[in-house]
Amino acid sequence: MLPIALGSPGCGEGDASENRSHIIDVGSRKQLFIDDMLMDSSRGIRLTMNPPRKTGEVLITADEPWEDGGGVRGLSATNTSILREGGLFRVWYDSLGQDYDHLGSDFRQIGYAESEDGIHFVKPSLGIVEIGGSTANNIVIRENIGGGVVWIDPRASEHERYRSLRKTRPSGELALHSSPDGVHWTLTRTTDIGHCDTQSIAFWDDAYQCYVLYTRRWVRPPETEHAYRIFRRLESTDLVEWRNEEIVLAADEQDLRTHDTPQGYPPVDYYGGAVFKYEEAPDVYFMLAQAFWHWHPRNGGEGWAPATMDVRLCASRDGKRFERLGHRRPFIPLGAEGEFDSRLVWAMPNPIRVGDELWIYYVGTNRDHDGFIDPAAPDGRYLGAVSRAVLRLDGFVSADAGYAGGEIVTPPIRFEGSRLELNVNTSGGGSVVVELLDESGAPIPGYTRQDATPVNGSSVRMPVSWGGSTDVSALSRRPIRMRLLMQDCRLYAFQFS
């Protein structure tokens, strides 16, 4: 087993991992049930991971002559990312290119596509990069680079507002590309952080007052014969010097027991992870981890099968210690045999909120990591595309009560606001009854279960009332507890507003 290093405190003064007092100050921030932090006691409650609904759409594929790799390779997952700005969905993706074989596997070309509705994408002719004697294409970067993600730096000047950290090949340094518009890119600087690979995720984290970087590297523990992949976190104040390295995800004993393999060879390791702070509840970090499965010799001795990747969900309160959710079941699973995503799914950073939904974009292919195409593929053809999966707002995990009912009592909390709202989904006869208690656990007059109106229905912001009134302003900033009496329902989050 690879030991997980806990590392040192964060580089800024606002360390998100500092010890909390016994009263949890929730303020007016949304609170998610990703763990038992909000449950001082519970009965008949189960925390459930809720996978998103895959739409099956083919939104972007390598269908232009300068990007399809001769119809053999198509999209590469590890350079693909998405942002939404001013109503415009913007995607950067790696299409490998028509001259991939001539230029070598280290060469990448990043294409750009955009959409007003997040479903119908166009590839504008940008006139930036010359391919085959013409600049009539949508390519914005064409270099020897590894995987990266496009992100907006709130501390950068306007002409470097867009950032992307990518491994340079073959040197292996980390290269920072910057852009004023996400289309015209300049190599700003490079730095050496040791081995890094695949998709590097970076953003400014207010909680630590520094930049954080999540990137992959290889390790070879002394007791094993084989190196394998781990995912790590680093910090920087200037995007040049990176320090405080910590391992945030690695194959553990439970992973290593899933299949029998040769000495030291892991049946699964982690190829990457799309880490993001959840905008709706910025105290929560999620990781869409790419699990890479390779646990038996392939027939004919050509590598290890199944060489597939699916997406697992992890969550953290501090961006360092991530817990696997859903009993390690897939969050975004592979598609059925013959479908375009039957061998690989790769989650793109970051989910996009659309109304009361989260759209999680991903790259899917019917070709595995070793280049073998799904035998059920139509005419044996390679298929690869950007698609999406749809999740209820805040819907990653829910606290569920069955038909027999259940109960949650929170630790003492302190809130700000005048109204309590639940993100909840009950059955036709299900309900949530909210009773407010003082710090010692005694019901507060006017907010008892007898005063409460049962919550019934499905809404991401269902108001709670007592005696016909939703007003809780008299209790604002006062330590209270909540007792949630639940029956046949799912509770995703609560928020005082």
Tab-separated table of N, CA, C and O in Angstrom, residues 354-448:
chain	number	residue	atom	x	y	z
A	354	VAL	N	-26.745	24.955	-15.128
A	354	VAL	CA	-27.736	25.399	-16.097
A	354	VAL	C	-29.094	25.310	-15.404
A	354	VAL	O	-29.626	24.215	-15.189
A	355	GLY	N	-29.639	26.457	-15.017
A	355	GLY	CA	-30.878	26.441	-14.245
A	355	GLY	C	-30.659	25.717	-12.935
A	355	GLY	O	-29.732	26.019	-12.177
A	356	ASP	N	-31.481	24.733	-12.659
A	356	ASP	CA	-31.367	23.949	-11.433
A	356	ASP	C	-30.726	22.595	-11.696
A	356	ASP	O	-30.990	21.615	-10.982
A	357	GLU	N	-29.875	22.545	-12.734
A	357	GLU	CA	-29.142	21.328	-13.059
A	357	GLU	C	-27.642	21.625	-13.120
A	357	GLU	O	-27.224	22.765	-13.332
A	358	LEU	N	-26.861	20.575	-12.975
A	358	LEU	CA	-25.427	20.614	-13.250
A	358	LEU	C	-25.173	19.745	-14.473
A	358	LEU	O	-25.577	18.576	-14.506
A	359	TRP	N	-24.530	20.325	-15.474
A	359	TRP	CA	-24.153	19.573	-16.667
A	359	TRP	C	-22.680	19.218	-16.540
A	359	TRP	O	-21.819	20.106	-16.502
A	360	ILE	N	-22.416	17.933	-16.456
A	360	ILE	CA	-21.048	17.434	-16.337
A	360	ILE	C	-20.638	16.915	-17.710
A	360	ILE	O	-21.146	15.891	-18.184
A	361	TYR	N	-19.738	17.641	-18.353
A	361	TYR	CA	-19.268	17.244	-19.678
A	361	TYR	C	-18.141	16.219	-19.532
A	361	TYR	O	-17.355	16.272	-18.582
A	362	TYR	N	-18.096	15.296	-20.481
A	362	TYR	CA	-17.045	14.279	-20.438
A	362	TYR	C	-16.678	13.856	-21.855
A	362	TYR	O	-17.440	14.055	-22.807
A	363	VAL	N	-15.484	13.287	-21.976
A	363	VAL	CA	-15.048	12.677	-23.230
A	363	VAL	C	-15.250	11.175	-23.105
A	363	VAL	O	-14.869	10.570	-22.088
A	364	GLY	N	-15.862	10.581	-24.090
A	364	GLY	CA	-16.037	9.130	-24.115
A	364	GLY	C	-15.458	8.548	-25.390
A	364	GLY	O	-15.539	9.180	-26.458
A	365	THR	N	-14.842	7.370	-25.290
A	365	THR	CA	-14.333	6.691	-26.484
A	365	THR	C	-14.659	5.199	-26.411
A	365	THR	O	-14.872	4.649	-25.320
A	366	ASN	N	-14.674	4.562	-27.571
A	366	ASN	CA	-14.848	3.108	-27.616
A	366	ASN	C	-13.501	2.403	-27.793
A	366	ASN	O	-13.459	1.211	-28.103
A	367	ARG	N	-12.411	3.150	-27.578
A	367	ARG	CA	-11.059	2.586	-27.650
A	367	ARG	C	-10.453	2.627	-26.255
A	367	ARG	O	-10.550	3.645	-25.548
A	368	ASP	N	-9.826	1.523	-25.832
A	368	ASP	CA	-9.261	1.494	-24.495
A	368	ASP	C	-7.880	2.154	-24.481
A	368	ASP	O	-7.382	2.638	-25.504
A	369	HIS	N	-7.266	2.185	-23.319
A	369	HIS	CA	-5.986	2.876	-23.142
A	369	HIS	C	-4.890	2.283	-24.026
A	369	HIS	O	-3.970	2.992	-24.434
A	370	ASP	N	-4.976	0.986	-24.328
A	370	ASP	CA	-3.959	0.329	-25.144
A	370	ASP	C	-4.239	0.412	-26.637
A	370	ASP	O	-3.498	-0.161	-27.437
A	371	GLY	N	-5.304	1.096	-27.019
A	371	GLY	CA	-5.600	1.291	-28.435
A	371	GLY	C	-6.514	0.252	-29.043
A	371	GLY	O	-6.755	0.268	-30.254
A	372	PHE	N	-7.070	-0.660	-28.235
A	372	PHE	CA	-7.959	-1.693	-28.763
A	372	PHE	C	-9.398	-1.158	-28.788
A	372	PHE	O	-9.897	-0.621	-27.803
A	373	ILE	N	-10.034	-1.350	-29.937
A	373	ILE	CA	-11.394	-0.846	-30.129
A	373	ILE	C	-12.402	-1.903	-29.715
A	373	ILE	O	-12.210	-3.105	-29.931
A	374	ASP	N	-13.462	-1.463	-29.105
A	374	ASP	CA	-14.582	-2.303	-28.705
A	374	ASP	C	-14.983	-3.221	-29.868
A	374	ASP	O	-15.317	-2.738	-30.956
A	375	PRO	N	-14.953	-4.541	-29.679
A	375	PRO	CA	-15.334	-5.453	-30.773
A	375	PRO	C	-16.758	-5.247	-31.273
A	375	PRO	O	-17.077	-5.616	-32.409
A	376	ALA	N	-17.616	-4.656	-30.437
A	376	ALA	CA	-19.003	-4.426	-30.854
A	376	ALA	C	-19.180	-3.104	-31.581
A	376	ALA	O	-20.306	-2.740	-31.934
A	377	ALA	N	-18.079	-2.366	-31.827
A	377	ALA	CA	-18.178	-1.071	-32.499
A	377	ALA	C	-18.755	-1.245	-33.895
A	377	ALA	O	-18.412	-2.201	-34.605
A	378	PRO	N	-19.623	-0.336	-34.329
A	378	PRO	CA	-20.185	-0.419	-35.686
A	378	PRO	C	-19.070	-0.423	-36.737
A	378	PRO	O	-18.256	0.495	-36.795
A	379	ASP	N	-19.009	-1.472	-37.537
A	379	ASP	CA	-17.997	-1.622	-38.591
A	379	ASP	C	-16.576	-1.571	-38.038
A	379	ASP	O	-15.624	-1.296	-38.770
A	380	GLY	N	-16.430	-1.822	-36.740
A	380	GLY	CA	-15.103	-1.799	-36.135
A	380	GLY	C	-14.463	-0.434	-36.094
A	380	GLY	O	-13.251	-0.311	-35.926
A	381	ARG	N	-15.270	0.633	-36.206
A	381	ARG	CA	-14.738	1.992	-36.283
A	381	ARG	C	-14.468	2.581	-34.903
A	381	ARG	O	-15.162	2.296	-33.933
A	382	TYR	N	-13.442	3.445	-34.854
A	382	TYR	CA	-13.203	4.246	-33.651
A	382	TYR	C	-14.324	5.263	-33.486
A	382	TYR	O	-14.740	5.915	-34.436
A	383	LEU	N	-14.803	5.411	-32.255
A	383	LEU	CA	-15.791	6.435	-31.917
A	383	LEU	C	-15.284	7.196	-30.696
A	383	LEU	O	-14.798	6.591	-29.734
A	384	GLY	N	-15.383	8.492	-30.732
A	384	GLY	CA	-14.987	9.316	-29.597
A	384	GLY	C	-15.695	10.646	-29.669
A	384	GLY	O	-15.840	11.220	-30.752
A	385	ALA	N	-16.158	11.138	-28.534
A	385	ALA	CA	-16.951	12.369	-28.556
A	385	ALA	C	-16.977	13.014	-27.189
A	385	ALA	O	-16.785	12.362	-26.161
A	386	VAL	N	-17.240	14.320	-27.204
A	386	VAL	CA	-17.631	15.032	-25.992
A	386	VAL	C	-19.129	14.839	-25.812
A	386	VAL	O	-19.909	15.018	-26.752
A	387	SER	N	-19.528	14.473	-24.605
A	387	SER	CA	-20.941	14.316	-24.282
A	387	SER	C	-21.191	14.961	-22.923
A	387	SER	O	-20.321	15.656	-22.390
A	388	ARG	N	-22.357	14.724	-22.359
A	388	ARG	CA	-22.657	15.328	-21.063
A	388	ARG	C	-23.516	14.389	-20.227
A	388	ARG	O	-24.211	13.503	-20.754
A	389	ALA	N	-23.451	14.604	-18.911
A	389	ALA	CA	-24.304	13.903	-17.958
A	389	ALA	C	-24.962	14.972	-17.086
A	389	ALA	O	-24.337	15.970	-16.736
A	390	VAL	N	-26.219	14.770	-16.733
A	390	VAL	CA	-27.014	15.795	-16.060
A	390	VAL	C	-27.310	15.357	-14.629
A	390	VAL	O	-27.765	14.236	-14.379
A	391	LEU	N	-27.062	16.286	-13.691
A	391	LEU	CA	-27.260	16.020	-12.275
A	391	LEU	C	-28.140	17.110	-11.677
A	391	LEU	O	-28.039	18.282	-12.069
A	392	ARG	N	-28.967	16.755	-10.750
A	392	ARG	CA	-29.728	17.741	-9.983
A	392	ARG	C	-28.750	18.684	-9.279
A	392	ARG	O	-27.677	18.276	-8.822
A	393	LEU	N	-29.080	19.965	-9.174
A	393	LEU	CA	-28.267	20.899	-8.417
A	393	LEU	C	-28.033	20.357	-7.013
A	393	LEU	O	-28.979	19.914	-6.353
A	394	ASP	N	-26.767	20.349	-6.572
A	394	ASP	CA	-26.350	19.829	-5.256
A	394	ASP	C	-26.535	18.325	-5.135
A	394	ASP	O	-26.390	17.765	-4.037
A	395	GLY	N	-26.810	17.644	-6.231
A	395	GLY	CA	-27.289	16.269	-6.133
A	395	GLY	C	-26.247	15.182	-6.011
A	395	GLY	O	-26.586	14.007	-6.154
A	396	PHE	N	-24.998	15.516	-5.732
A	396	PHE	CA	-23.936	14.515	-5.668
A	396	PHE	C	-24.248	13.423	-4.642
A	396	PHE	O	-24.091	12.235	-4.901
A	397	VAL	N	-24.659	13.849	-3.453
A	397	VAL	CA	-24.929	12.917	-2.356
A	397	VAL	C	-26.211	13.367	-1.660
A	397	VAL	O	-26.489	14.568	-1.551
A	398	SER	N	-26.985	12.425	-1.184
A	398	SER	CA	-28.188	12.761	-0.420
A	398	SER	C	-28.240	11.938	0.859
A	398	SER	O	-27.694	10.834	0.940
A	399	ALA	N	-28.883	12.521	1.881
A	399	ALA	CA	-29.217	11.794	3.101
A	399	ALA	C	-30.617	11.230	2.895
A	399	ALA	O	-31.580	11.989	2.776
A	400	ASP	N	-30.722	9.914	2.841
A	400	ASP	CA	-31.972	9.258	2.459
A	400	ASP	C	-32.625	8.591	3.660
A	400	ASP	O	-31.954	7.950	4.488
A	401	ALA	N	-33.942	8.731	3.725
A	401	ALA	CA	-34.755	7.995	4.691
A	401	ALA	C	-35.730	7.119	3.925
A	401	ALA	O	-36.299	7.549	2.913
A	402	GLY	N	-35.928	5.897	4.395
A	402	GLY	CA	-36.836	4.965	3.741
A	402	GLY	C	-38.269	5.119	4.210
A	402	GLY	O	-38.637	6.076	4.910
A	403	TYR	N	-39.068	4.132	3.835
A	403	TYR	CA	-40.505	4.177	4.124
A	403	TYR	C	-40.778	4.178	5.623
A	403	TYR	O	-41.755	4.769	6.094
A	404	ALA	N	-39.901	3.540	6.391
A	404	ALA	CA	-40.089	3.458	7.839
A	404	ALA	C	-39.663	4.731	8.551
A	404	ALA	O	-39.936	4.897	9.741
A	405	GLY	N	-39.007	5.635	7.843
A	405	GLY	CA	-38.633	6.916	8.420
A	405	GLY	C	-37.244	6.931	9.015
A	405	GLY	O	-36.587	5.906	9.181
A	406	GLY	N	-36.777	8.130	9.311
A	406	GLY	CA	-35.458	8.327	9.897
A	406	GLY	C	-35.354	9.713	10.501
A	406	GLY	O	-36.282	10.530	10.392
A	407	GLU	N	-34.213	9.977	11.099
A	407	GLU	CA	-34.049	11.243	11.815
A	407	GLU	C	-32.595	11.672	11.804
A	407	GLU	O	-31.676	10.849	11.904
A	408	ILE	N	-32.360	12.971	11.661
A	408	ILE	CA	-31.043	13.585	11.799
A	408	ILE	C	-31.144	14.686	12.839
A	408	ILE	O	-32.072	15.496	12.803
A	409	VAL	N	-30.188	14.714	13.760
A	409	VAL	CA	-30.025	15.847	14.665
A	409	VAL	C	-28.646	16.426	14.397
A	409	VAL	O	-27.640	15.714	14.443
A	410	THR	N	-28.595	17.706	14.090
A	410	THR	CA	-27.323	18.337	13.747
A	410	THR	C	-26.547	18.699	15.013
A	410	THR	O	-27.130	18.815	16.102
A	411	PRO	N	-25.242	18.920	14.877
A	411	PRO	CA	-24.501	19.546	15.962
A	411	PRO	C	-25.003	20.982	16.136
A	411	PRO	O	-25.764	21.494	15.307
A	412	PRO	N	-24.581	21.678	17.193
A	412	PRO	CA	-24.939	23.085	17.302
A	412	PRO	C	-24.419	23.874	16.103
A	412	PRO	O	-23.263	23.717	15.700
A	413	ILE	N	-25.285	24.678	15.519
A	413	ILE	CA	-24.906	25.508	14.379
A	413	ILE	C	-25.288	26.955	14.669
A	413	ILE	O	-26.141	27.226	15.516
A	414	ARG	N	-24.640	27.861	13.947
A	414	ARG	CA	-24.970	29.285	14.030
A	414	ARG	C	-25.204	29.769	12.601
A	414	ARG	O	-24.346	29.603	11.743
A	415	PHE	N	-26.364	30.359	12.343
A	415	PHE	CA	-26.703	30.753	10.975
A	415	PHE	C	-26.960	32.246	10.905
A	415	PHE	O	-27.131	32.929	11.929
A	416	GLU	N	-27.006	32.740	9.672
A	416	GLU	CA	-27.439	34.109	9.391
A	416	GLU	C	-28.566	34.045	8.374
A	416	GLU	O	-28.467	33.313	7.387
A	417	GLY	N	-29.625	34.803	8.609
A	417	GLY	CA	-30.712	34.828	7.644
A	417	GLY	C	-32.059	34.824	8.317
A	417	GLY	O	-32.185	34.795	9.540
A	418	SER	N	-33.077	34.823	7.481
A	418	SER	CA	-34.453	34.888	7.983
A	418	SER	C	-35.321	33.757	7.453
A	418	SER	O	-36.516	33.716	7.732
A	419	ARG	N	-34.727	32.813	6.704
A	419	ARG	CA	-35.538	31.794	6.039
A	419	ARG	C	-34.679	30.540	5.865
A	419	ARG	O	-33.483	30.630	5.558
A	420	LEU	N	-35.264	29.378	6.055
A	420	LEU	CA	-34.593	28.102	5.846
A	420	LEU	C	-35.176	27.429	4.621
A	420	LEU	O	-36.401	27.324	4.485
A	421	GLU	N	-34.279	26.979	3.721
A	421	GLU	CA	-34.705	26.273	2.509
A	421	GLU	C	-34.001	24.927	2.429
A	421	GLU	O	-32.835	24.803	2.812
A	422	LEU	N	-34.722	23.936	1.923
A	422	LEU	CA	-34.185	22.590	1.741
A	422	LEU	C	-34.117	22.266	0.260
A	422	LEU	O	-35.006	22.642	-0.518
A	423	ASN	N	-33.070	21.556	-0.139
A	423	ASN	CA	-33.045	20.882	-1.437
A	423	ASN	C	-33.461	19.457	-1.146
A	423	ASN	O	-32.688	18.678	-0.557
A	424	VAL	N	-34.664	19.099	-1.541
A	424	VAL	CA	-35.268	17.859	-1.079
A	424	VAL	C	-36.122	17.244	-2.170
A	424	VAL	O	-36.640	17.952	-3.046
A	425	ASN	N	-36.260	15.930	-2.103
A	425	ASN	CA	-37.122	15.206	-3.036
A	425	ASN	C	-37.832	14.124	-2.239
A	425	ASN	O	-37.200	13.178	-1.766
A	426	THR	N	-39.141	14.294	-2.050
A	426	THR	CA	-39.909	13.292	-1.314
A	426	THR	C	-40.745	12.473	-2.292
A	426	THR	O	-41.002	12.883	-3.431
A	427	SER	N	-41.189	11.323	-1.828
A	427	SER	CA	-42.187	10.582	-2.592
A	427	SER	C	-43.531	11.287	-2.460
A	427	SER	O	-43.649	12.313	-1.768
A	428	GLY	N	-44.568	10.726	-3.090
A	428	GLY	CA	-45.881	11.341	-2.989
A	428	GLY	C	-46.356	11.487	-1.557
A	428	GLY	O	-47.013	12.463	-1.202
A	429	GLY	N	-46.000	10.502	-0.727
A	429	GLY	CA	-46.414	10.555	0.672
A	429	GLY	C	-45.277	10.836	1.625
A	429	GLY	O	-45.473	10.804	2.851
A	430	GLY	N	-44.080	11.105	1.094
A	430	GLY	CA	-42.927	11.359	1.948
A	430	GLY	C	-42.926	12.774	2.497
A	430	GLY	O	-43.670	13.643	2.029
A	431	SER	N	-42.051	13.011	3.490
A	431	SER	CA	-42.035	14.332	4.103
A	431	SER	C	-40.752	14.549	4.885
A	431	SER	O	-40.027	13.611	5.218
A	432	VAL	N	-40.511	15.830	5.187
A	432	VAL	CA	-39.490	16.245	6.149
A	432	VAL	C	-40.159	17.220	7.109
A	432	VAL	O	-40.789	18.189	6.679
A	433	VAL	N	-40.028	16.958	8.380
A	433	VAL	CA	-40.508	17.864	9.416
A	433	VAL	C	-39.275	18.407	10.128
A	433	VAL	O	-38.441	17.632	10.609
A	434	VAL	N	-39.143	19.724	10.182
A	434	VAL	CA	-37.967	20.357	10.770
A	434	VAL	C	-38.336	20.959	12.112
A	434	VAL	O	-39.239	21.805	12.201
A	435	GLU	N	-37.656	20.513	13.153
A	435	GLU	CA	-37.817	21.065	14.499
A	435	GLU	C	-36.515	21.757	14.887
A	435	GLU	O	-35.433	21.193	14.691
A	436	LEU	N	-36.601	22.968	15.389
A	436	LEU	CA	-35.427	23.703	15.830
A	436	LEU	C	-35.282	23.574	17.340
A	436	LEU	O	-36.258	23.744	18.083
A	437	LEU	N	-34.042	23.279	17.766
A	437	LEU	CA	-33.744	23.012	19.165
A	437	LEU	C	-32.736	24.029	19.672
A	437	LEU	O	-31.960	24.602	18.893
A	438	ASP	N	-32.709	24.244	20.973
A	438	ASP	CA	-31.642	25.068	21.520
A	438	ASP	C	-30.366	24.235	21.600
A	438	ASP	O	-30.352	23.047	21.252
A	439	GLU	N	-29.297	24.858	22.073
A	439	GLU	CA	-27.993	24.187	22.038
A	439	GLU	C	-27.984	22.900	22.850
A	439	GLU	O	-27.280	21.946	22.531
A	440	SER	N	-28.804	22.860	23.899
A	440	SER	CA	-28.851	21.667	24.745
A	440	SER	C	-29.761	20.580	24.192
A	440	SER	O	-29.786	19.465	24.708
A	441	GLY	N	-30.542	20.906	23.151
A	441	GLY	CA	-31.412	19.915	22.537
A	441	GLY	C	-32.876	20.040	22.881
A	441	GLY	O	-33.687	19.192	22.472
A	442	ALA	N	-33.262	21.094	23.594
A	442	ALA	CA	-34.673	21.299	23.927
A	442	ALA	C	-35.384	22.032	22.790
A	442	ALA	O	-34.837	22.974	22.211
A	443	PRO	N	-36.609	21.629	22.443
A	443	PRO	CA	-37.349	22.320	21.368
A	443	PRO	C	-37.560	23.793	21.696
A	443	PRO	O	-37.836	24.164	22.840
A	444	ILE	N	-37.438	24.637	20.683
A	444	ILE	CA	-37.617	26.077	20.833
A	444	ILE	C	-39.088	26.398	20.584
A	444	ILE	O	-39.635	26.030	19.531
A	445	PRO	N	-39.757	27.045	21.536
A	445	PRO	CA	-41.178	27.363	21.332
A	445	PRO	C	-41.410	28.107	20.019
A	445	PRO	O	-40.676	29.024	19.661
A	446	GLY	N	-42.462	27.699	19.320
A	446	GLY	CA	-42.784	28.282	18.030
A	446	GLY	C	-42.138	27.554	16.862
A	446	GLY	O	-42.535	27.763	15.707
A	447	TYR	N	-41.128	26.686	17.163
A	447	TYR	CA	-40.411	25.967	16.100
A	447	TYR	C	-40.365	24.475	16.393
A	447	TYR	O	-39.451	23.770	15.955
A	448	THR	N	-41.351	23.971	17.135
A	448	THR	CA	-41.387	22.559	17.469
A	448	THR	C	-41.955	21.748	16.302
A	448	THR	O	-42.471	22.307	15.321
